GROMACS .gro file of C-alpha atoms in nm:
model
   51
    1MET     CA    1   0.000   0.000   0.000
    2GLU     CA    2   0.281   0.239   0.090
    3GLN     CA    3   0.458   0.164  -0.239
    4LEU     CA    4   0.141   0.251  -0.425
    5THR     CA    5   0.120   0.588  -0.246
    6ASN     CA    6   0.485   0.662  -0.321
    7LYS     CA    7   0.433   0.570  -0.686
    8ALA     CA    8   0.131   0.798  -0.708
    9SER     CA    9   0.318   1.093  -0.557
   10ASN     CA   10   0.609   1.036  -0.798
   11ILE     CA   11   0.384   1.076  -1.102
   12LYS     CA   12   0.408   1.432  -1.228
   13PHE     CA   13   0.082   1.553  -1.375
   14HIS     CA   14   0.050   1.807  -1.650
   15PRO     CA   15  -0.015   2.144  -1.476
   16LEU     CA   16  -0.360   2.169  -1.632
   17THR     CA   17  -0.447   1.817  -1.518
   18GLU     CA   18  -0.325   1.903  -1.169
   19ALA     CA   19  -0.544   2.216  -1.168
   20MET     CA   20  -0.844   2.009  -1.278
   21ILE     CA   21  -0.783   1.757  -0.998
   22VAL     CA   22  -0.765   2.039  -0.742
   23LEU     CA   23  -1.080   2.195  -0.889
   24PHE     CA   24  -1.256   1.859  -0.872
   25GLU     CA   25  -1.154   1.820  -0.506
   26VAL     CA   26  -1.281   2.170  -0.423
   27CYS     CA   27  -1.611   2.106  -0.603
   28HIS     CA   28  -1.645   1.772  -0.423
   29GLN     CA   29  -1.594   1.936  -0.082
   30LEU     CA   30  -1.835   2.217  -0.175
   31GLY     CA   31  -2.093   1.965  -0.291
   32LYS     CA   32  -2.070   1.776   0.037
   33ALA     CA   33  -2.103   2.100   0.235
   34ILE     CA   34  -2.407   2.208   0.033
   35ALA     CA   35  -2.567   1.864   0.073
   36ASN     CA   36  -2.514   1.883   0.450
   37GLU     CA   37  -2.667   2.231   0.460
   38ILE     CA   38  -2.973   2.112   0.267
   39LEU     CA   39  -3.017   1.813   0.501
   40TYR     CA   40  -2.979   2.041   0.802
   41LEU     CA   41  -3.234   2.290   0.667
   42LYS     CA   42  -3.476   2.008   0.584
   43LYS     CA   43  -3.455   1.887   0.945
   44ILE     CA   44  -3.529   2.237   1.076
   45ILE     CA   45  -3.822   2.277   0.837
   46GLU     CA   46  -3.964   1.929   0.913
   47ILE     CA   47  -3.979   1.976   1.291
   48PRO     CA   48  -4.244   2.255   1.293
   49VAL     CA   49  -4.443   2.077   1.020
   50LYS     CA   50  -4.473   1.758   1.234
   51MET     CA   51  -4.599   1.957   1.537
   0.00000   0.00000   0.00000
């Protein structure tokens, strides 16, 4: 497993590819944050509706 990680870090990506990977990571994190916000808001909205 460690060898695999070392191999992966030794691969040099094209700068544009690297930028795309970073962008993908950022979008992924943003997406998760937005999804959590929506779930949180839904919980808040559902509580008064049930009462």
